[in-house]
Amino acid sequence: MTTVTRIAGPALPGISFAARLPAAVCPIATLLMLTELNSIGTAGIAAGMLWTGQAVGGPFLGRHADRRGHRPVILVASLANATAIALFVVSALAAMPLVVQAALAAVVGLTVPQIGPLSRTRWIVLTEPEDADNPSHARELTRRALSFDTTVDELSFMAGPALAGVTVVLIHPAAGLVLAGLVMAVFGALFALHPTAPPGTPARASAPVRLLRPALPALFAMALLQGMIWGSANAGTSALSGRKRGAPATAGAVPATAGRAKGRRASRDRRRR
């Protein structure tokens, strides 16, 4: 860990951890806010649109970050995401029509900068030239860096839902989303402007790459089923918590506990390898 953090400096892990929190906070905070202000039906539709927007916008933002560089793409996406969150909160507090709230939730998802994947891209760029004369050592260093970053990822998805639940209970139903917007505006910008941000690589003319392979539909189906499981669990927990006053904290704690168990399994798998 010391070697890994020495390469990028001690600030990058903390900044990237904070910049990932909004992606973990927003879905749960959306469910909790709209369950409290409206209904679980509205909450489920809006949260679903948010996740759909993130799934559609993620590859688009990632490709542009590769082509144009991390700095401009992540900076614009972070500020756009914070603005979209603010508009979404206003639409919920003003009890605007469902179609407006759902559309703004989709925009929130579309503008989420993919901090986790882009952070791992940075680690690969940083560790590969560390020991060019010893490729095996460079590969081992890259594996350590990616393992470390995966741990940071898991911690963010443990802390995010719990943070959403606590802020909703202690402050206001919209407090989780407001916090997510502020964190994104500050730490997303810091992540974008960090000196480790790689420049873009213009697309080169080359033979077309065949993306549609037989295994791809199976991966899509697995991802869809996994999303249905997590979405149903989150929406169900939020619906059940709404039956008790102050119980939304439970709706945040359950996904956080599940994330902790997932992180422990991933750590055991890494030790076995």
PDB file of C-alpha atoms in Angstrom:
ATOM      1  CA  MET A   1       0.000   0.000   0.000  1.00  0.00           C
ATOM      2  CA  THR A   2       2.857   2.387   0.828  1.00  0.00           C
ATOM      3  CA  THR A   3       4.404   1.824  -2.593  1.00  0.00           C
ATOM      4  CA  VAL A   4       1.084   2.370  -4.333  1.00  0.00           C
ATOM      5  CA  THR A   5       0.254   5.602  -2.540  1.00  0.00           C
ATOM      6  CA  ARG A   6       3.803   6.873  -3.061  1.00  0.00           C
ATOM      7  CA  ILE A   7       3.300   6.757  -6.828  1.00  0.00           C
ATOM      8  CA  ALA A   8       0.234   9.002  -6.931  1.00  0.00           C
ATOM      9  CA  GLY A   9       0.605  10.848  -3.639  1.00  0.00           C
ATOM     10  CA  PRO A  10      -1.505  10.498  -0.475  1.00  0.00           C
ATOM     11  CA  ALA A  11      -4.300  12.819  -1.623  1.00  0.00           C
ATOM     12  CA  LEU A  12      -5.596  10.824  -4.599  1.00  0.00           C
ATOM     13  CA  PRO A  13      -7.157   7.894  -2.657  1.00  0.00           C
ATOM     14  CA  GLY A  14      -9.052  10.263  -0.350  1.00  0.00           C
ATOM     15  CA  ILE A  15     -10.242  12.465  -3.209  1.00  0.00           C
ATOM     16  CA  SER A  16     -11.334   9.513  -5.332  1.00  0.00           C
ATOM     17  CA  PHE A  17     -13.142   7.947  -2.355  1.00  0.00           C
ATOM     18  CA  ALA A  18     -15.123  11.142  -1.712  1.00  0.00           C
ATOM     19  CA  ALA A  19     -15.828  11.642  -5.431  1.00  0.00           C
ATOM     20  CA  ARG A  20     -17.334   8.126  -5.612  1.00  0.00           C
ATOM     21  CA  LEU A  21     -19.708   8.673  -2.697  1.00  0.00           C
ATOM     22  CA  PRO A  22     -22.445  10.509  -4.682  1.00  0.00           C
ATOM     23  CA  ALA A  23     -22.875   7.503  -6.995  1.00  0.00           C
ATOM     24  CA  ALA A  24     -23.539   5.360  -3.909  1.00  0.00           C
ATOM     25  CA  VAL A  25     -25.655   7.971  -2.103  1.00  0.00           C
ATOM     26  CA  CYS A  26     -27.973   9.100  -4.924  1.00  0.00           C
ATOM     27  CA  PRO A  27     -30.015   5.919  -5.583  1.00  0.00           C
ATOM     28  CA  ILE A  28     -30.775   5.274  -1.903  1.00  0.00           C
ATOM     29  CA  ALA A  29     -31.275   8.981  -1.184  1.00  0.00           C
ATOM     30  CA  THR A  30     -33.711   9.176  -4.114  1.00  0.00           C
ATOM     31  CA  LEU A  31     -35.733   6.254  -2.777  1.00  0.00           C
ATOM     32  CA  LEU A  32     -35.813   7.691   0.739  1.00  0.00           C
ATOM     33  CA  MET A  33     -36.656  11.234  -0.317  1.00  0.00           C
ATOM     34  CA  LEU A  34     -39.514  10.354  -2.665  1.00  0.00           C
ATOM     35  CA  THR A  35     -40.895   7.631  -0.385  1.00  0.00           C
ATOM     36  CA  GLU A  36     -41.150  10.266   2.323  1.00  0.00           C
ATOM     37  CA  LEU A  37     -42.426  13.118   0.118  1.00  0.00           C
ATOM     38  CA  ASN A  38     -44.588  11.164  -2.318  1.00  0.00           C
ATOM     39  CA  SER A  39     -44.866   7.378  -2.613  1.00  0.00           C
ATOM     40  CA  ILE A  40     -42.760   4.282  -3.074  1.00  0.00           C
ATOM     41  CA  GLY A  41     -44.076   4.025  -6.652  1.00  0.00           C
ATOM     42  CA  THR A  42     -42.722   7.437  -7.580  1.00  0.00           C
ATOM     43  CA  ALA A  43     -39.501   6.675  -5.720  1.00  0.00           C
ATOM     44  CA  GLY A  44     -38.997   3.401  -7.581  1.00  0.00           C
ATOM     45  CA  ILE A  45     -39.600   4.964 -11.004  1.00  0.00           C
ATOM     46  CA  ALA A  46     -37.226   7.864 -10.327  1.00  0.00           C
ATOM     47  CA  ALA A  47     -34.497   5.609  -8.914  1.00  0.00           C
ATOM     48  CA  GLY A  48     -34.876   3.285 -11.897  1.00  0.00           C
ATOM     49  CA  MET A  49     -34.517   6.205 -14.318  1.00  0.00           C
ATOM     50  CA  LEU A  50     -31.421   7.363 -12.427  1.00  0.00           C
ATOM     51  CA  TRP A  51     -29.767   3.954 -12.763  1.00  0.00           C
ATOM     52  CA  THR A  52     -30.807   3.699 -16.420  1.00  0.00           C
ATOM     53  CA  GLY A  53     -29.274   7.090 -17.140  1.00  0.00           C
ATOM     54  CA  GLN A  54     -26.063   6.032 -15.442  1.00  0.00           C
ATOM     55  CA  ALA A  55     -25.894   2.838 -17.493  1.00  0.00           C
ATOM     56  CA  VAL A  56     -26.412   4.776 -20.736  1.00  0.00           C
ATOM     57  CA  GLY A  57     -24.168   7.734 -19.925  1.00  0.00           C
ATOM     58  CA  GLY A  58     -21.268   5.805 -18.371  1.00  0.00           C
ATOM     59  CA  PRO A  59     -19.757   4.400 -21.605  1.00  0.00           C
ATOM     60  CA  PHE A  60     -20.262   7.740 -23.364  1.00  0.00           C
ATOM     61  CA  LEU A  61     -18.424   9.707 -20.647  1.00  0.00           C
ATOM     62  CA  GLY A  62     -15.715   7.058 -20.406  1.00  0.00           C
ATOM     63  CA  ARG A  63     -15.000   7.186 -24.143  1.00  0.00           C
ATOM     64  CA  HIS A  64     -14.842  10.978 -24.117  1.00  0.00           C
ATOM     65  CA  ALA A  65     -12.484  10.895 -21.119  1.00  0.00           C
ATOM     66  CA  ASP A  66     -10.208   8.527 -23.047  1.00  0.00           C
ATOM     67  CA  ARG A  67     -10.288  10.717 -26.153  1.00  0.00           C
ATOM     68  CA  ARG A  68     -10.268  14.225 -24.663  1.00  0.00           C
ATOM     69  CA  GLY A  69      -8.569  13.615 -21.316  1.00  0.00           C
ATOM     70  CA  HIS A  70      -9.865  13.166 -17.793  1.00  0.00           C
ATOM     71  CA  ARG A  71      -9.610  16.792 -16.769  1.00  0.00           C
ATOM     72  CA  PRO A  72     -12.180  18.517 -19.034  1.00  0.00           C
ATOM     73  CA  VAL A  73     -14.646  15.627 -19.187  1.00  0.00           C
ATOM     74  CA  ILE A  74     -14.764  14.862 -15.454  1.00  0.00           C
ATOM     75  CA  LEU A  75     -14.861  18.557 -14.526  1.00  0.00           C
ATOM     76  CA  VAL A  76     -17.818  19.282 -16.819  1.00  0.00           C
ATOM     77  CA  ALA A  77     -19.620  16.073 -15.797  1.00  0.00           C
ATOM     78  CA  SER A  78     -19.138  16.761 -12.075  1.00  0.00           C
ATOM     79  CA  LEU A  79     -20.558  20.274 -12.267  1.00  0.00           C
ATOM     80  CA  ALA A  80     -23.378  19.143 -14.562  1.00  0.00           C
ATOM     81  CA  ASN A  81     -24.218  16.311 -12.171  1.00  0.00           C
ATOM     82  CA  ALA A  82     -24.308  18.642  -9.160  1.00  0.00           C
ATOM     83  CA  THR A  83     -26.624  20.983 -11.080  1.00  0.00           C
ATOM     84  CA  ALA A  84     -28.884  18.098 -12.149  1.00  0.00           C
ATOM     85  CA  ILE A  85     -29.128  16.882  -8.546  1.00  0.00           C
ATOM     86  CA  ALA A  86     -30.134  20.370  -7.398  1.00  0.00           C
ATOM     87  CA  LEU A  87     -32.867  20.578 -10.070  1.00  0.00           C
ATOM     88  CA  PHE A  88     -34.093  17.096  -9.196  1.00  0.00           C
ATOM     89  CA  VAL A  89     -34.398  18.012  -5.513  1.00  0.00           C
ATOM     90  CA  VAL A  90     -36.314  21.188  -6.408  1.00  0.00           C
ATOM     91  CA  SER A  91     -38.716  19.170  -8.580  1.00  0.00           C
ATOM     92  CA  ALA A  92     -39.390  16.773  -5.710  1.00  0.00           C
ATOM     93  CA  LEU A  93     -39.886  19.493  -3.115  1.00  0.00           C
ATOM     94  CA  ALA A  94     -42.186  21.400  -5.494  1.00  0.00           C
ATOM     95  CA  ALA A  95     -44.206  18.218  -6.173  1.00  0.00           C
ATOM     96  CA  MET A  96     -43.782  18.558  -9.921  1.00  0.00           C
ATOM     97  CA  PRO A  97     -45.373  15.933 -12.215  1.00  0.00           C
ATOM     98  CA  LEU A  98     -43.874  12.443 -12.159  1.00  0.00           C
ATOM     99  CA  VAL A  99     -42.632  12.757 -15.742  1.00  0.00           C
ATOM    100  CA  VAL A 100     -40.562  15.831 -14.801  1.00  0.00           C
ATOM    101  CA  GLN A 101     -39.053  14.172 -11.736  1.00  0.00           C
ATOM    102  CA  ALA A 102     -38.281  10.994 -13.686  1.00  0.00           C
ATOM    103  CA  ALA A 103     -36.650  12.964 -16.513  1.00  0.00           C
ATOM    104  CA  LEU A 104     -34.461  14.922 -14.096  1.00  0.00           C
ATOM    105  CA  ALA A 105     -33.503  11.701 -12.301  1.00  0.00           C
ATOM    106  CA  ALA A 106     -32.394  10.307 -15.670  1.00  0.00           C
ATOM    107  CA  VAL A 107     -30.273  13.422 -16.250  1.00  0.00           C
ATOM    108  CA  VAL A 108     -28.670  12.896 -12.837  1.00  0.00           C
ATOM    109  CA  GLY A 109     -27.723   9.382 -13.922  1.00  0.00           C
ATOM    110  CA  LEU A 110     -26.515  10.457 -17.360  1.00  0.00           C
ATOM    111  CA  THR A 111     -24.077  13.001 -15.891  1.00  0.00           C
ATOM    112  CA  VAL A 112     -22.529  10.807 -13.173  1.00  0.00           C
ATOM    113  CA  PRO A 113     -18.768  10.764 -13.874  1.00  0.00           C
ATOM    114  CA  GLN A 114     -17.455   7.207 -13.696  1.00  0.00           C
ATOM    115  CA  ILE A 115     -14.886   7.910 -10.995  1.00  0.00           C
ATOM    116  CA  GLY A 116     -14.208   4.255 -10.167  1.00  0.00           C
ATOM    117  CA  PRO A 117     -13.294   3.039 -13.677  1.00  0.00           C
ATOM    118  CA  LEU A 118     -11.428   6.255 -14.472  1.00  0.00           C
ATOM    119  CA  SER A 119      -9.486   5.978 -11.221  1.00  0.00           C
ATOM    120  CA  ARG A 120      -8.396   2.474 -12.176  1.00  0.00           C
ATOM    121  CA  THR A 121      -7.308   3.821 -15.563  1.00  0.00           C
ATOM    122  CA  ARG A 122      -5.088   6.296 -13.741  1.00  0.00           C
ATOM    123  CA  TRP A 123      -3.497   3.579 -11.630  1.00  0.00           C
ATOM    124  CA  ILE A 124      -2.681   1.558 -14.738  1.00  0.00           C
ATOM    125  CA  VAL A 125      -1.069   4.589 -16.380  1.00  0.00           C
ATOM    126  CA  LEU A 126       0.865   5.425 -13.212  1.00  0.00           C
ATOM    127  CA  THR A 127       2.181   1.955 -12.397  1.00  0.00           C
ATOM    128  CA  GLU A 128       3.144   0.636 -15.833  1.00  0.00           C
ATOM    129  CA  PRO A 129       6.150   2.931 -16.376  1.00  0.00           C
ATOM    130  CA  GLU A 130       7.298   2.592 -12.753  1.00  0.00           C
ATOM    131  CA  ASP A 131       9.714  -0.226 -13.642  1.00  0.00           C
ATOM    132  CA  ALA A 132       9.897  -0.531 -17.427  1.00  0.00           C
ATOM    133  CA  ASP A 133      12.984  -2.752 -17.247  1.00  0.00           C
ATOM    134  CA  ASN A 134      11.178  -5.297 -15.082  1.00  0.00           C
ATOM    135  CA  PRO A 135       7.766  -6.041 -16.663  1.00  0.00           C
ATOM    136  CA  SER A 136       6.824  -8.668 -14.075  1.00  0.00           C
ATOM    137  CA  HIS A 137       7.371  -6.182 -11.248  1.00  0.00           C
ATOM    138  CA  ALA A 138       5.339  -3.565 -13.113  1.00  0.00           C
ATOM    139  CA  ARG A 139       2.473  -6.019 -13.557  1.00  0.00           C
ATOM    140  CA  GLU A 140       2.555  -6.920  -9.863  1.00  0.00           C
ATOM    141  CA  LEU A 141       2.508  -3.234  -8.934  1.00  0.00           C
ATOM    142  CA  THR A 142      -0.468  -2.686 -11.250  1.00  0.00           C
ATOM    143  CA  ARG A 143      -2.334  -5.584  -9.614  1.00  0.00           C
ATOM    144  CA  ARG A 144      -1.676  -4.137  -6.169  1.00  0.00           C
ATOM    145  CA  ALA A 145      -2.863  -0.701  -7.249  1.00  0.00           C
ATOM    146  CA  LEU A 146      -6.061  -2.097  -8.781  1.00  0.00           C
ATOM    147  CA  SER A 147      -6.714  -4.212  -5.685  1.00  0.00           C
ATOM    148  CA  PHE A 148      -6.259  -1.138  -3.501  1.00  0.00           C
ATOM    149  CA  ASP A 149      -8.603   0.894  -5.709  1.00  0.00           C
ATOM    150  CA  THR A 150     -11.219  -1.876  -5.635  1.00  0.00           C
ATOM    151  CA  THR A 151     -11.130  -1.712  -1.843  1.00  0.00           C
ATOM    152  CA  VAL A 152     -11.721   2.049  -2.004  1.00  0.00           C
ATOM    153  CA  ASP A 153     -14.648   1.345  -4.345  1.00  0.00           C
ATOM    154  CA  GLU A 154     -16.213  -1.140  -1.934  1.00  0.00           C
ATOM    155  CA  LEU A 155     -15.782   1.249   1.000  1.00  0.00           C
ATOM    156  CA  SER A 156     -17.616   3.983  -0.889  1.00  0.00           C
ATOM    157  CA  PHE A 157     -20.577   1.690  -1.578  1.00  0.00           C
ATOM    158  CA  MET A 158     -20.656   0.736   2.100  1.00  0.00           C
ATOM    159  CA  ALA A 159     -20.481   4.312   3.374  1.00  0.00           C
ATOM    160  CA  GLY A 160     -22.801   5.898   0.787  1.00  0.00           C
ATOM    161  CA  PRO A 161     -26.119   4.187   1.650  1.00  0.00           C
ATOM    162  CA  ALA A 162     -25.495   4.518   5.382  1.00  0.00           C
ATOM    163  CA  LEU A 163     -24.704   8.211   4.937  1.00  0.00           C
ATOM    164  CA  ALA A 164     -27.905   8.689   2.938  1.00  0.00           C
ATOM    165  CA  GLY A 165     -30.025   7.089   5.661  1.00  0.00           C
ATOM    166  CA  VAL A 166     -28.433   9.060   8.499  1.00  0.00           C
ATOM    167  CA  THR A 167     -28.769  12.442   6.772  1.00  0.00           C
ATOM    168  CA  VAL A 168     -32.407  11.790   5.857  1.00  0.00           C
ATOM    169  CA  VAL A 169     -33.270  10.931   9.463  1.00  0.00           C
ATOM    170  CA  LEU A 170     -31.275  13.670  11.169  1.00  0.00           C
ATOM    171  CA  ILE A 171     -31.788  16.567   8.743  1.00  0.00           C
ATOM    172  CA  HIS A 172     -34.396  16.356   5.956  1.00  0.00           C
ATOM    173  CA  PRO A 173     -35.685  13.894   3.329  1.00  0.00           C
ATOM    174  CA  ALA A 174     -33.716  15.760   0.653  1.00  0.00           C
ATOM    175  CA  ALA A 175     -30.531  16.090   2.720  1.00  0.00           C
ATOM    176  CA  GLY A 176     -28.860  13.003   1.252  1.00  0.00           C
ATOM    177  CA  LEU A 177     -29.157  14.284  -2.316  1.00  0.00           C
ATOM    178  CA  VAL A 178     -28.110  17.798  -1.350  1.00  0.00           C
ATOM    179  CA  LEU A 179     -25.005  16.378   0.311  1.00  0.00           C
ATOM    180  CA  ALA A 180     -24.287  14.232  -2.757  1.00  0.00           C
ATOM    181  CA  GLY A 181     -24.480  17.287  -5.016  1.00  0.00           C
ATOM    182  CA  LEU A 182     -22.107  19.295  -2.845  1.00  0.00           C
ATOM    183  CA  VAL A 183     -19.607  16.447  -2.580  1.00  0.00           C
ATOM    184  CA  MET A 184     -19.708  15.903  -6.338  1.00  0.00           C
ATOM    185  CA  ALA A 185     -19.157  19.578  -7.101  1.00  0.00           C
ATOM    186  CA  VAL A 186     -16.132  19.789  -4.785  1.00  0.00           C
ATOM    187  CA  PHE A 187     -14.430  16.398  -4.949  1.00  0.00           C
ATOM    188  CA  GLY A 188     -15.391  15.619  -8.542  1.00  0.00           C
ATOM    189  CA  ALA A 189     -13.635  18.845  -9.541  1.00  0.00           C
ATOM    190  CA  LEU A 190     -10.626  18.001  -7.361  1.00  0.00           C
ATOM    191  CA  PHE A 191     -10.395  14.549  -8.938  1.00  0.00           C
ATOM    192  CA  ALA A 192     -10.594  16.104 -12.396  1.00  0.00           C
ATOM    193  CA  LEU A 193      -7.875  18.670 -11.643  1.00  0.00           C
ATOM    194  CA  HIS A 194      -5.507  16.281  -9.827  1.00  0.00           C
ATOM    195  CA  PRO A 195      -2.048  16.160 -11.468  1.00  0.00           C
ATOM    196  CA  THR A 196      -2.475  12.442 -12.202  1.00  0.00           C
ATOM    197  CA  ALA A 197      -5.273  13.123 -14.726  1.00  0.00           C
ATOM    198  CA  PRO A 198      -4.028  11.623 -18.015  1.00  0.00           C
ATOM    199  CA  PRO A 199      -4.344  13.498 -21.296  1.00  0.00           C
ATOM    200  CA  GLY A 200      -6.594  12.215 -24.015  1.00  0.00           C
ATOM    201  CA  THR A 201      -5.600   9.848 -26.774  1.00  0.00           C
ATOM    202  CA  PRO A 202      -7.123  10.777 -30.156  1.00  0.00           C
ATOM    203  CA  ALA A 203      -8.833   7.954 -31.977  1.00  0.00           C
ATOM    204  CA  ARG A 204      -6.680   6.305 -34.607  1.00  0.00           C
ATOM    205  CA  ALA A 205      -7.817   4.848 -37.904  1.00  0.00           C
ATOM    206  CA  SER A 206      -7.648   1.084 -37.540  1.00  0.00           C
ATOM    207  CA  ALA A 207      -9.515  -2.051 -38.409  1.00  0.00           C
ATOM    208  CA  PRO A 208     -12.986  -2.165 -36.832  1.00  0.00           C
ATOM    209  CA  VAL A 209     -13.237  -4.101 -33.587  1.00  0.00           C
ATOM    210  CA  ARG A 210     -15.993  -6.658 -33.340  1.00  0.00           C
ATOM    211  CA  LEU A 211     -17.890  -5.882 -30.159  1.00  0.00           C
ATOM    212  CA  LEU A 212     -20.948  -8.084 -30.626  1.00  0.00           C
ATOM    213  CA  ARG A 213     -19.715 -11.485 -29.544  1.00  0.00           C
ATOM    214  CA  PRO A 214     -21.778 -14.490 -28.396  1.00  0.00           C
ATOM    215  CA  ALA A 215     -20.805 -13.946 -24.744  1.00  0.00           C
ATOM    216  CA  LEU A 216     -21.990 -10.316 -24.701  1.00  0.00           C
ATOM    217  CA  PRO A 217     -25.761 -11.018 -24.462  1.00  0.00           C
ATOM    218  CA  ALA A 218     -25.062 -13.372 -21.549  1.00  0.00           C
ATOM    219  CA  LEU A 219     -23.127 -10.629 -19.752  1.00  0.00           C
ATOM    220  CA  PHE A 220     -25.954  -8.160 -20.401  1.00  0.00           C
ATOM    221  CA  ALA A 221     -28.491 -10.636 -19.027  1.00  0.00           C
ATOM    222  CA  MET A 222     -26.379 -11.231 -15.908  1.00  0.00           C
ATOM    223  CA  ALA A 223     -26.011  -7.492 -15.336  1.00  0.00           C
ATOM    224  CA  LEU A 224     -29.764  -6.989 -15.806  1.00  0.00           C
ATOM    225  CA  LEU A 225     -30.613  -9.727 -13.308  1.00  0.00           C
ATOM    226  CA  GLN A 226     -28.105  -8.375 -10.793  1.00  0.00           C
ATOM    227  CA  GLY A 227     -29.610  -4.903 -11.170  1.00  0.00           C
ATOM    228  CA  MET A 228     -33.105  -6.300 -10.644  1.00  0.00           C
ATOM    229  CA  ILE A 229     -31.984  -8.024  -7.438  1.00  0.00           C
ATOM    230  CA  TRP A 230     -30.314  -4.944  -5.985  1.00  0.00           C
ATOM    231  CA  GLY A 231     -33.056  -2.594  -7.165  1.00  0.00           C
ATOM    232  CA  SER A 232     -35.788  -4.790  -5.696  1.00  0.00           C
ATOM    233  CA  ALA A 233     -33.912  -5.114  -2.416  1.00  0.00           C
ATOM    234  CA  ASN A 234     -33.357  -1.355  -2.150  1.00  0.00           C
ATOM    235  CA  ALA A 235     -36.931  -0.448  -3.100  1.00  0.00           C
ATOM    236  CA  GLY A 236     -38.383  -3.119  -0.821  1.00  0.00           C
ATOM    237  CA  THR A 237     -36.281  -2.021   2.126  1.00  0.00           C
ATOM    238  CA  SER A 238     -37.273   1.593   1.529  1.00  0.00           C
ATOM    239  CA  ALA A 239     -40.976   0.638   1.331  1.00  0.00           C
ATOM    240  CA  LEU A 240     -40.833  -1.357   4.558  1.00  0.00           C
ATOM    241  CA  SER A 241     -38.918   1.371   6.375  1.00  0.00           C
ATOM    242  CA  GLY A 242     -41.614   3.865   5.459  1.00  0.00           C
ATOM    243  CA  ARG A 243     -44.005   2.148   7.840  1.00  0.00           C
ATOM    244  CA  LYS A 244     -42.135   3.458  10.873  1.00  0.00           C
ATOM    245  CA  ARG A 245     -41.226   6.987  11.784  1.00  0.00           C
ATOM    246  CA  GLY A 246     -37.471   7.536  11.554  1.00  0.00           C
ATOM    247  CA  ALA A 247     -36.869   4.098  10.049  1.00  0.00           C
ATOM    248  CA  PRO A 248     -35.294   5.366   6.767  1.00  0.00           C
ATOM    249  CA  ALA A 249     -31.918   4.975   8.476  1.00  0.00           C
ATOM    250  CA  THR A 250     -32.523   1.231   8.240  1.00  0.00           C
ATOM    251  CA  ALA A 251     -32.996   1.507   4.483  1.00  0.00           C
ATOM    252  CA  GLY A 252     -29.507   2.976   4.234  1.00  0.00           C
ATOM    253  CA  ALA A 253     -27.923   0.559   6.675  1.00  0.00           C
ATOM    254  CA  VAL A 254     -29.105  -2.588   4.882  1.00  0.00           C
ATOM    255  CA  PRO A 255     -27.332  -1.876   1.550  1.00  0.00           C
ATOM    256  CA  ALA A 256     -24.262  -0.710   3.474  1.00  0.00           C
ATOM    257  CA  THR A 257     -24.153  -4.030   5.343  1.00  0.00           C
ATOM    258  CA  ALA A 258     -24.578  -5.923   2.080  1.00  0.00           C
ATOM    259  CA  GLY A 259     -21.717  -3.937   0.584  1.00  0.00           C
ATOM    260  CA  ARG A 260     -19.540  -4.804   3.559  1.00  0.00           C
ATOM    261  CA  ALA A 261     -20.229  -8.506   3.085  1.00  0.00           C
ATOM    262  CA  LYS A 262     -19.463  -8.195  -0.607  1.00  0.00           C
ATOM    263  CA  GLY A 263     -16.191  -6.412   0.187  1.00  0.00           C
ATOM    264  CA  ARG A 264     -15.156  -9.140   2.638  1.00  0.00           C
ATOM    265  CA  ARG A 265     -15.795 -11.815  -0.001  1.00  0.00           C
ATOM    266  CA  ALA A 266     -13.740  -9.868  -2.551  1.00  0.00           C
ATOM    267  CA  SER A 267     -10.873  -9.544  -0.066  1.00  0.00           C
ATOM    268  CA  ARG A 268     -10.912 -13.289   0.610  1.00  0.00           C
ATOM    269  CA  ASP A 269     -10.870 -13.970  -3.134  1.00  0.00           C
ATOM    270  CA  ARG A 270      -7.879 -11.678  -3.617  1.00  0.00           C
ATOM    271  CA  ARG A 271      -5.952 -13.411  -0.820  1.00  0.00           C
ATOM    272  CA  ARG A 272      -6.657 -16.819  -2.363  1.00  0.00           C
ATOM    273  CA  ARG A 273      -5.288 -15.647  -5.693  1.00  0.00           C
TER     274      ARG A 273
END
